[in-house]
Coordinates of C-alpha atoms in Angstrom, one line a residue:
M1 CA -0.1 0.2 0.0
R2 CA 1.5 3.2 -0.8
G3 CA 2.5 5.2 2.5
G4 CA 2.4 2.1 4.6
I5 CA 4.1 -1.3 5.3
D6 CA 4.4 -3.4 2.0
A7 CA 4.6 -7.2 1.8
P8 CA 7.7 -8.5 1.0
Q9 CA 6.8 -9.1 -2.8
T10 CA 5.0 -5.4 -3.0
W11 CA 7.3 -2.7 -4.8
H12 CA 6.0 0.9 -6.0
R13 CA 7.2 3.2 -8.7
V14 CA 7.8 6.9 -8.4
H15 CA 5.4 9.3 -10.0
P16 CA 5.7 9.1 -14.0
A17 CA 6.2 12.9 -14.4
S18 CA 9.4 12.4 -12.2
P19 CA 11.6 12.5 -15.7
L20 CA 10.0 15.8 -16.7
V21 CA 10.8 17.3 -13.4
R22 CA 14.5 15.7 -13.4
G23 CA 15.2 16.4 -17.1
W24 CA 13.8 19.8 -18.1
L25 CA 16.8 22.0 -16.9
A26 CA 19.1 19.5 -19.2
L27 CA 16.9 19.6 -22.3
V28 CA 16.9 23.8 -21.8
A29 CA 20.3 23.8 -21.6
F30 CA 21.1 21.6 -24.5
Y31 CA 18.9 23.7 -27.1
V32 CA 20.3 26.8 -25.6
V33 CA 23.7 26.1 -26.3
F34 CA 23.7 23.9 -29.3
G35 CA 20.4 24.7 -30.7
R36 CA 19.8 28.7 -30.8
D37 CA 21.8 29.6 -33.7
W38 CA 20.8 26.8 -35.8
L39 CA 16.8 27.6 -35.0
Q40 CA 17.5 31.5 -35.9
N41 CA 19.0 30.0 -39.5
A42 CA 16.0 28.1 -40.0
I43 CA 13.5 30.8 -39.2
G44 CA 15.6 33.1 -41.4
S45 CA 15.6 30.7 -44.2
M46 CA 11.9 29.8 -44.2
A47 CA 11.2 33.4 -44.1
D48 CA 13.5 34.7 -47.1
P49 CA 11.3 33.9 -50.1
S50 CA 14.3 34.0 -52.2
S51 CA 15.7 30.7 -50.5
S52 CA 14.7 28.2 -53.6
H53 CA 15.9 25.3 -51.2
R54 CA 14.9 26.3 -47.9
R55 CA 18.2 26.0 -46.5
G56 CA 19.8 27.4 -43.7
A57 CA 22.6 29.8 -43.9
E58 CA 25.0 26.7 -43.1
G59 CA 23.9 25.0 -46.3
L60 CA 21.9 22.5 -44.3
P61 CA 18.5 21.4 -45.4
I62 CA 15.5 22.5 -42.9
W63 CA 14.7 18.6 -42.4
V64 CA 18.3 18.2 -40.9
I65 CA 17.6 21.2 -38.4
V66 CA 14.4 19.9 -37.1
L67 CA 15.8 16.3 -36.8
F68 CA 18.8 18.0 -35.0
A69 CA 16.2 19.6 -32.5
V70 CA 13.7 16.3 -32.2
V71 CA 16.4 13.6 -31.9
P72 CA 17.8 14.6 -28.7
L73 CA 14.8 15.2 -27.2
V74 CA 13.4 11.9 -27.8
V75 CA 16.8 10.2 -26.7
I76 CA 16.8 12.4 -23.7
L77 CA 13.3 11.4 -22.5
A78 CA 14.1 7.9 -23.3
V79 CA 17.0 7.8 -20.6
F80 CA 14.8 9.4 -18.1
F81 CA 11.9 7.2 -18.8
A82 CA 14.1 4.0 -18.7
S83 CA 15.2 5.3 -15.2
W84 CA 12.0 5.9 -14.1
W85 CA 10.9 2.5 -15.1
F86 CA 13.4 0.5 -13.1
T87 CA 13.5 2.9 -10.2
R88 CA 11.1 0.8 -7.6
Y89 CA 11.0 1.2 -3.7
Q90 CA 9.4 -0.8 -0.7
V91 CA 9.2 0.1 3.0
T92 CA 8.9 -3.3 5.3
E93 CA 8.7 -3.5 8.9
D94 CA 12.4 -2.9 9.6
H95 CA 13.8 -1.3 6.0
V96 CA 13.6 0.9 3.3
R97 CA 14.5 -0.8 -0.1
I98 CA 15.3 1.3 -3.6
N99 CA 16.2 -0.5 -6.8
S100 CA 17.5 1.9 -9.3
G101 CA 19.9 1.9 -12.3
V102 CA 19.4 0.6 -16.0
L103 CA 22.8 -0.8 -17.4
V104 CA 24.2 -0.9 -13.8
R105 CA 21.8 -2.1 -11.2
Q106 CA 22.0 -0.6 -7.4
N107 CA 20.0 -2.0 -4.7
R108 CA 19.9 -0.1 -1.5
Q109 CA 18.7 -1.1 2.0
A110 CA 18.6 0.9 5.1
R111 CA 17.5 -0.3 8.5
L112 CA 14.6 2.3 9.6
D113 CA 16.0 2.6 13.3
R114 CA 19.0 3.9 11.7
V115 CA 17.4 7.1 10.1
Q116 CA 18.9 10.0 11.0
A117 CA 16.6 12.8 9.5
I118 CA 14.0 12.9 6.5
D119 CA 13.4 15.8 4.3
I120 CA 10.7 16.8 2.0
N121 CA 11.7 18.8 -0.9
Q122 CA 10.1 20.6 -3.7
P123 CA 11.9 22.2 -6.7
L124 CA 9.9 24.9 -8.4
V125 CA 8.8 22.5 -11.3
A126 CA 7.7 19.8 -8.7
R127 CA 5.8 22.3 -6.7
L128 CA 4.0 23.4 -9.6
L129 CA 3.1 19.9 -10.5
R130 CA 2.2 19.1 -6.5
L131 CA 5.2 16.6 -6.4
A132 CA 8.0 16.2 -4.0
E133 CA 11.4 14.2 -3.2
L134 CA 11.9 12.2 0.0
K135 CA 15.1 12.2 0.8
F136 CA 16.6 10.4 4.0
E137 CA 19.8 10.0 5.9
V138 CA 20.8 6.5 7.5
A139 CA 23.6 6.6 9.6
D140 CA 25.7 4.0 8.1
A141 CA 24.9 5.1 4.6
G142 CA 28.1 7.2 4.0
H143 CA 27.2 10.6 2.2
A144 CA 25.1 9.4 -0.5
A145 CA 21.4 10.0 1.1
M146 CA 18.4 7.6 -0.2
R147 CA 16.4 9.5 -2.6
L148 CA 12.9 9.0 -3.8
S149 CA 12.4 11.4 -6.7
F150 CA 9.5 12.4 -7.2
L151 CA 6.3 11.2 -5.3
R152 CA 2.9 13.1 -5.0
L153 CA 3.1 15.8 -2.3
D154 CA 0.6 13.9 0.0
E155 CA 2.3 10.3 -0.5
A156 CA 5.6 11.5 0.4
E157 CA 4.1 13.2 3.4
Q158 CA 2.6 10.0 4.3
L159 CA 5.4 7.8 3.5
R160 CA 7.7 10.3 5.6
A161 CA 5.2 9.5 8.6
T162 CA 5.4 5.9 7.8
I163 CA 9.3 5.6 8.1
L164 CA 9.6 8.0 11.1
G165 CA 7.0 6.3 12.9
R166 CA 8.6 2.7 12.3
A167 CA 12.0 4.3 13.3
A168 CA 10.4 5.4 16.5
G169 CA 8.8 1.8 17.4
V170 CA 5.1 3.0 16.6
R171 CA 2.3 0.8 15.4
G172 CA -0.2 1.3 13.1
S173 CA -4.0 1.2 14.4
T174 CA -5.4 -2.1 14.3
E175 CA -7.7 -1.1 10.8
H176 CA -4.5 -0.4 9.0
P177 CA -1.8 -1.5 11.1
G178 CA 0.4 -0.6 7.7
V179 CA -0.5 2.9 7.9
I180 CA 1.2 5.5 10.6
A181 CA -0.6 8.5 10.9
S182 CA 1.3 11.9 10.7
A183 CA 2.3 13.5 13.9
P184 CA 0.9 17.0 14.4
E185 CA 3.6 19.8 15.1
R186 CA 3.4 22.7 17.2
P187 CA 5.1 25.9 15.7
V188 CA 7.9 27.0 17.9
L189 CA 9.6 30.0 15.7
T190 CA 9.1 31.7 12.3
V191 CA 12.3 34.1 11.1
P192 CA 10.8 37.4 9.5
P193 CA 12.0 38.1 6.1
Q194 CA 13.3 41.8 7.0
R195 CA 15.7 40.0 9.9
V196 CA 17.2 37.7 7.3
L197 CA 18.0 40.5 4.8
G198 CA 19.5 42.8 7.4
A199 CA 21.4 39.4 8.6
A200 CA 22.7 38.9 4.9
V201 CA 23.6 42.5 4.7
L202 CA 25.7 42.1 8.1
S203 CA 27.3 39.0 7.6
G204 CA 31.2 38.4 6.8
V205 CA 29.8 38.7 2.9
T206 CA 30.0 42.3 3.1
V207 CA 33.2 42.5 4.9
W208 CA 34.7 40.5 2.2
L209 CA 33.2 42.6 -0.3
L210 CA 34.2 45.5 0.5
G211 CA 37.9 44.6 1.0
A212 CA 37.8 43.2 -2.4
A213 CA 36.3 46.1 -3.7
V214 CA 39.3 48.0 -2.1
V215 CA 41.9 45.8 -3.7
A216 CA 40.2 45.8 -7.2
L217 CA 39.6 49.3 -7.2
L218 CA 43.1 50.2 -6.2
P219 CA 44.8 49.7 -9.5
A220 CA 42.4 52.2 -11.1
V221 CA 43.0 54.7 -8.7
I222 CA 46.5 54.6 -9.1
S223 CA 46.9 54.0 -12.9
G224 CA 43.5 56.5 -13.7
E225 CA 42.3 54.0 -16.3
P226 CA 38.5 54.1 -15.9
F227 CA 38.6 50.8 -17.6
A228 CA 40.1 49.0 -14.5
V229 CA 37.1 49.2 -12.6
A230 CA 35.8 46.4 -14.6
A231 CA 37.7 44.5 -12.3
V232 CA 35.5 45.0 -9.6
I233 CA 32.7 43.1 -11.7
P234 CA 33.4 39.3 -10.4
V235 CA 33.7 40.6 -6.7
V236 CA 30.1 41.9 -6.9
F237 CA 28.4 39.0 -9.0
G238 CA 30.6 36.9 -6.4
A239 CA 29.0 38.6 -3.4
A240 CA 25.2 38.8 -5.0
T241 CA 25.2 35.2 -5.3
A242 CA 26.3 34.7 -1.6
Y243 CA 23.3 37.2 -0.6
W244 CA 21.0 35.6 -2.8
A245 CA 21.8 32.0 -1.6
F246 CA 21.9 33.2 2.3
F247 CA 18.2 34.8 1.7
T248 CA 16.7 32.1 -0.4
R249 CA 18.0 29.4 2.2
S250 CA 16.8 31.3 5.1
F251 CA 13.5 32.6 3.7
N252 CA 10.2 31.9 5.5
F253 CA 12.2 29.6 7.9
R254 CA 10.1 28.3 10.5
V255 CA 10.6 25.6 13.1
A256 CA 8.1 23.5 14.6
H257 CA 8.3 20.4 17.3
S258 CA 6.4 17.2 16.9
A259 CA 6.9 13.5 18.2
D260 CA 8.6 12.9 15.1
G261 CA 11.5 15.3 16.3
V262 CA 12.2 18.9 15.1
R263 CA 10.8 20.4 11.8
L264 CA 12.4 22.5 10.1
H265 CA 10.6 24.7 6.9
Y266 CA 12.6 27.0 4.8
G267 CA 13.2 28.1 1.0
L268 CA 12.2 30.9 -1.4
L269 CA 11.9 29.2 -5.0
E270 CA 12.8 25.6 -3.6
T271 CA 11.1 24.6 -0.3
H272 CA 12.5 22.2 2.2
A273 CA 10.7 20.2 5.1
Q274 CA 13.3 18.9 7.0
T275 CA 12.5 16.6 9.8
V276 CA 15.3 15.5 12.6
P277 CA 14.2 12.8 15.0
P278 CA 15.0 13.2 18.7
G279 CA 18.4 12.2 19.9
R280 CA 19.9 12.5 16.3
V281 CA 21.5 15.9 16.7
Q282 CA 25.3 15.1 17.7
A283 CA 26.4 18.4 18.5
V284 CA 25.4 22.2 18.5
S285 CA 26.9 25.5 17.8
V286 CA 25.5 28.8 18.8
H287 CA 27.4 31.9 17.0
A288 CA 27.3 35.3 17.4
P289 CA 29.2 37.4 15.0
L290 CA 30.6 40.8 15.7
F291 CA 28.2 42.9 13.1
W292 CA 25.2 40.8 14.5
R293 CA 25.6 41.7 18.4
P294 CA 24.5 44.9 18.7
F295 CA 20.9 43.6 17.4
G296 CA 21.3 40.6 19.7
W297 CA 21.2 37.9 16.7
H298 CA 22.7 34.7 16.7
R299 CA 23.0 31.7 14.4
V300 CA 22.9 28.0 15.4
E301 CA 24.1 25.2 13.2
M302 CA 23.9 21.3 14.1
N303 CA 25.7 17.9 13.3
V304 CA 23.5 14.9 12.3
A305 CA 25.2 11.5 11.4
G306 CA 25.1 11.5 7.8
Y307 CA 24.8 15.0 6.9
G308 CA 28.5 16.0 6.3
T309 CA 29.3 19.5 4.7
A310 CA 29.8 18.6 1.2
G311 CA 28.2 21.3 -0.9
R312 CA 25.8 24.0 -0.4
E313 CA 22.6 22.1 0.1
Q314 CA 24.5 20.1 2.8
N315 CA 25.3 23.3 4.6
A316 CA 21.9 24.4 4.3
R317 CA 20.7 21.3 6.0
T318 CA 22.9 21.6 9.2
V319 CA 21.4 25.0 10.2
L320 CA 18.9 24.9 13.2
L321 CA 18.2 28.6 13.4
P322 CA 19.7 31.0 10.4
V323 CA 19.4 34.6 12.6
G324 CA 17.5 34.6 15.7
T325 CA 17.3 36.3 19.2
F326 CA 18.8 34.9 22.4
D327 CA 15.4 33.8 23.5
E328 CA 14.8 32.0 19.7
V329 CA 18.4 30.3 20.5
L330 CA 17.0 29.1 23.7
A331 CA 13.7 27.9 22.5
V332 CA 15.8 25.5 19.8
L333 CA 18.1 24.4 21.9
A334 CA 15.2 23.1 24.2
L335 CA 14.1 20.8 21.0
V336 CA 17.4 19.3 20.7
L337 CA 18.5 19.3 24.7
P338 CA 15.1 18.9 26.4
H339 CA 17.1 18.0 29.6
P340 CA 20.0 20.6 30.0
G341 CA 21.1 19.1 33.3
V342 CA 21.4 22.4 35.3
E343 CA 19.2 24.1 37.6
D344 CA 19.4 27.6 35.8
P345 CA 19.8 26.8 32.2
V346 CA 19.0 30.2 31.2
A347 CA 22.0 31.7 32.9
V348 CA 24.4 29.0 32.2
F349 CA 23.9 29.3 28.4
R350 CA 23.9 33.5 28.6
A351 CA 27.4 33.1 30.1
G352 CA 28.1 30.5 27.6
V353 CA 27.3 33.0 24.7
R354 CA 27.9 36.6 26.0
G355 CA 30.0 36.0 29.1
A356 CA 34.1 35.5 30.0
G357 CA 35.6 34.3 32.7
T358 CA 34.6 32.0 35.7
A359 CA 30.8 32.9 35.7
E360 CA 28.3 30.7 35.7
G361 CA 30.7 28.0 36.5
F362 CA 32.9 27.5 33.5
V363 CA 36.2 26.7 33.7
A364 CA 38.3 29.2 32.0
S365 CA 41.8 29.4 30.3
P366 CA 44.8 30.6 32.4
S367 CA 46.0 34.2 32.3
R368 CA 49.3 32.8 30.5
S369 CA 47.1 31.6 27.4
R370 CA 47.0 35.6 26.7
W371 CA 50.3 34.9 24.8
L372 CA 48.6 32.5 22.1
D373 CA 45.3 34.1 22.1
P374 CA 45.3 37.4 23.5
L375 CA 41.7 38.6 21.9
A376 CA 39.6 35.5 23.2
F377 CA 41.8 34.1 26.1
R378 CA 39.2 35.1 28.7
R379 CA 36.5 33.8 26.9
N380 CA 38.1 30.3 26.3
G381 CA 36.7 27.7 28.4
Y382 CA 34.0 24.6 29.2
R383 CA 31.4 23.6 31.7
H384 CA 29.6 20.4 32.0
T385 CA 26.0 19.7 33.2
E386 CA 24.3 16.3 34.2
T387 CA 23.5 16.1 30.2
A388 CA 26.1 18.1 28.2
L389 CA 29.2 19.5 27.8
L390 CA 29.3 23.2 26.6
V391 CA 32.4 25.0 25.0
R392 CA 32.6 28.9 24.9
S393 CA 35.4 30.1 22.4
G394 CA 35.7 33.3 20.8
R395 CA 36.3 36.8 20.7
L396 CA 34.9 38.8 17.4
T397 CA 32.7 36.1 16.7
H398 CA 31.1 34.5 20.1
R399 CA 30.6 30.8 20.2
L400 CA 29.3 28.3 22.1
G401 CA 29.4 24.4 21.2
V402 CA 27.1 22.0 23.1
V403 CA 27.8 18.4 23.1
P404 CA 25.5 15.7 24.6
H405 CA 27.4 13.4 26.8
E406 CA 26.4 10.7 24.6
R407 CA 27.2 11.9 21.5
T408 CA 30.8 12.3 22.2
Q409 CA 32.7 10.0 19.6
S410 CA 35.7 10.3 21.2
L411 CA 38.4 12.8 22.6
A412 CA 42.0 13.9 22.0
L413 CA 44.5 15.8 23.6
Q414 CA 46.9 18.3 21.5
Q415 CA 49.7 20.3 22.6
G416 CA 51.9 22.4 20.3
P417 CA 55.8 23.3 21.0
L418 CA 54.5 26.8 22.2
Q419 CA 51.8 25.6 24.4
R420 CA 54.3 23.0 25.9
R421 CA 56.5 25.9 27.0
L422 CA 53.3 27.5 28.6
G423 CA 51.8 24.6 29.8
L424 CA 48.6 24.5 28.1
A425 CA 46.8 22.0 26.1
H426 CA 43.7 21.6 23.8
V427 CA 41.4 19.5 24.3
L428 CA 39.5 18.1 21.1
L429 CA 35.8 16.4 21.1
H430 CA 35.5 14.2 18.0
S431 CA 31.5 14.4 16.6
T432 CA 30.1 13.5 13.4
S433 CA 31.2 15.3 10.1
G434 CA 29.1 18.6 10.0
P435 CA 29.9 22.5 10.9
V436 CA 30.4 22.2 14.7
K437 CA 33.9 21.3 15.9
P438 CA 34.3 21.4 19.4
V439 CA 37.7 22.2 20.9
V440 CA 38.5 23.6 24.3
P441 CA 41.5 25.7 23.8
H442 CA 44.6 26.4 25.7
L443 CA 43.5 24.7 29.2
A444 CA 46.2 24.2 32.0
V445 CA 47.6 20.7 31.4
D446 CA 46.2 18.9 34.3
T447 CA 42.9 20.8 33.6
A448 CA 42.7 19.6 30.2
R449 CA 43.7 16.0 31.3
R450 CA 41.0 16.1 34.3
L451 CA 38.6 17.0 31.3
F452 CA 39.6 14.4 29.2
T453 CA 39.3 11.6 31.5
D454 CA 36.0 12.8 33.3
Q455 CA 34.4 13.5 29.8
A456 CA 35.2 9.9 29.1
E457 CA 33.6 8.7 31.8
R458 CA 30.5 10.9 31.3
A459 CA 30.2 9.8 27.6
A460 CA 30.3 6.1 28.5
R461 CA 27.9 6.4 31.5
A462 CA 25.2 8.4 29.2
R463 CA 25.4 6.0 26.2
R464 CA 24.5 3.3 28.2
L465 CA 21.5 4.9 29.6
A466 CA 20.5 6.4 26.4
G467 CA 18.4 3.7 25.4
P468 CA 17.1 2.1 22.1
E469 CA 17.0 3.9 19.1
Q470 CA 13.3 3.7 18.6
W471 CA 12.9 6.9 20.6
M472 CA 9.1 6.4 21.3
L473 CA 10.0 3.3 23.4
R474 CA 12.5 5.5 25.6
T475 CA 12.3 6.6 29.1
P476 CA 12.4 10.1 29.5
P477 CA 15.3 11.1 32.2
T478 CA 12.9 12.5 34.5
S479 CA 10.8 9.6 34.8
R480 CA 13.2 6.5 35.1
A481 CA 12.2 6.2 38.7
R482 CA 9.0 5.3 37.0
E483 CA 10.0 2.4 34.8
G484 CA 7.8 0.1 36.8
D485 CA 4.7 1.6 36.3
G486 CA 4.2 0.1 32.7
V487 CA 3.8 3.4 30.9
P488 CA 5.9 3.7 28.0
G489 CA 8.2 6.4 27.6
E490 CA 7.4 8.9 25.5
A491 CA 9.3 11.8 23.4
A492 CA 9.8 14.7 25.9
A493 CA 8.2 17.9 24.7
P494 CA 10.2 20.8 25.5
D495 CA 8.4 23.7 27.2
A496 CA 11.2 25.4 27.8
I497 CA 15.5 25.3 28.3
A498 CA 14.7 25.3 31.9
A499 CA 13.2 21.6 31.8
A500 CA 14.4 19.5 34.9
P501 CA 17.9 18.5 34.9
A502 CA 18.5 14.7 33.7
Q503 CA 20.3 12.1 36.1
A504 CA 22.9 10.2 35.0
P505 CA 25.4 8.0 37.0
D506 CA 29.3 7.9 36.4
V507 CA 31.0 5.1 34.3
T508 CA 34.3 4.1 32.7
P509 CA 36.0 6.0 29.9
S510 CA 34.9 5.0 26.4
S511 CA 36.5 4.0 23.0
H512 CA 35.7 5.4 19.9
P513 CA 32.0 4.2 19.3
G514 CA 32.1 5.6 15.6
E515 CA 30.0 7.7 13.5
D516 CA 26.9 5.6 14.1
G517 CA 24.5 8.0 15.3
R518 CA 25.1 6.7 18.8

């Protein structure tokens, strides 16, 4: 059944219009590049009565030109039709399978409990046809996400609900056991377009544009040649492209919460509906750039297993909040860290984003680290809670990294020659591939070793208590004392960042568990 659990012998195909959605751009590019001049010559030849043989300017008969225009269309459509015909998918109780390929067959299978995130993407043409691409990341699928392009929008939404429901451990109703209803979502925040525009103007692209413009215009000023001003055109074009990319990716950015996880909606021409299940976020980073701080704006990014950082699309998918106020930062942090593990999380996170020194229990770098980091040495530091490690750094751009203990992949101590002379060391927390790379810089050696040992113990302890991958079967940390009452654990709704602290006992150091989302 479409959007439900299939029998082992049941397979489905994507929408028949998929070749058109995928191939229209290739057709347009082909005819623009190769066919424009020939078409102009053909029209001119047909309009010229003196052309007795009705040939193009290059001496070719009109039927040859028409054949040149028709044959590529037929060939390209045939290739895309064959690709559509041989692409099939199936969703079973435990797996999703996709078979594709014409000459080289590809059979892919992914376990549903390994699904890290799932998206519904609608390019412009797909939006016009009410179609959508279903794309989901699996922790052990490498860098290539699994895609179904394209399905009807309602079918894609139902299939997303089924996959997420099966991954969460949900079972369907008695009447329709294979179909799982889509979980309702609760809106959390919406980023206004004017703030997105202001953030783009005040971003680092503007600084780069001004600097590059000065360098490009300097030869024109020195030489007095006005044509040298043309050197600034590539700079302006590059900056305009960056502005447009930031605006279109952040336009109409909305954050919502559901039992399926965090839902992100964004996009101007091409829209995206992204769902990150609970517990799949490996690390979070809050940035407050210098030119944003007078307005109280911040940016929140995340690491999710399988996302990586390759390409503009992947970079957009790692954004949890493109630009937001401090209250909005707390709201999205509450979604991915519903149990911060500290009595006053608002004060602690404020000290992490804006503070310096040892305020709110942070352990700071010693004063001798000013020789290696004169601007940020007062901000560099860390603090751990019952559920996460907070890493603070940066002076021009304030940064706060948050790594849940159970998501610490491994740790490392790093010490350069100057650090050895000063008795300092870095502590590196290894996460999955992504924009967040937590490093506690320039700690005293004894402090760094203690953090290394203690964090390894906290990480191993938290992993043992993390529960199954199917998040609907987990017991919330705040209700572990009630495990014997027969009530299944539900995904806790993060009403505020000040949720009750989670309890976690101590354990032994952990080794490298790998980038499997655990």
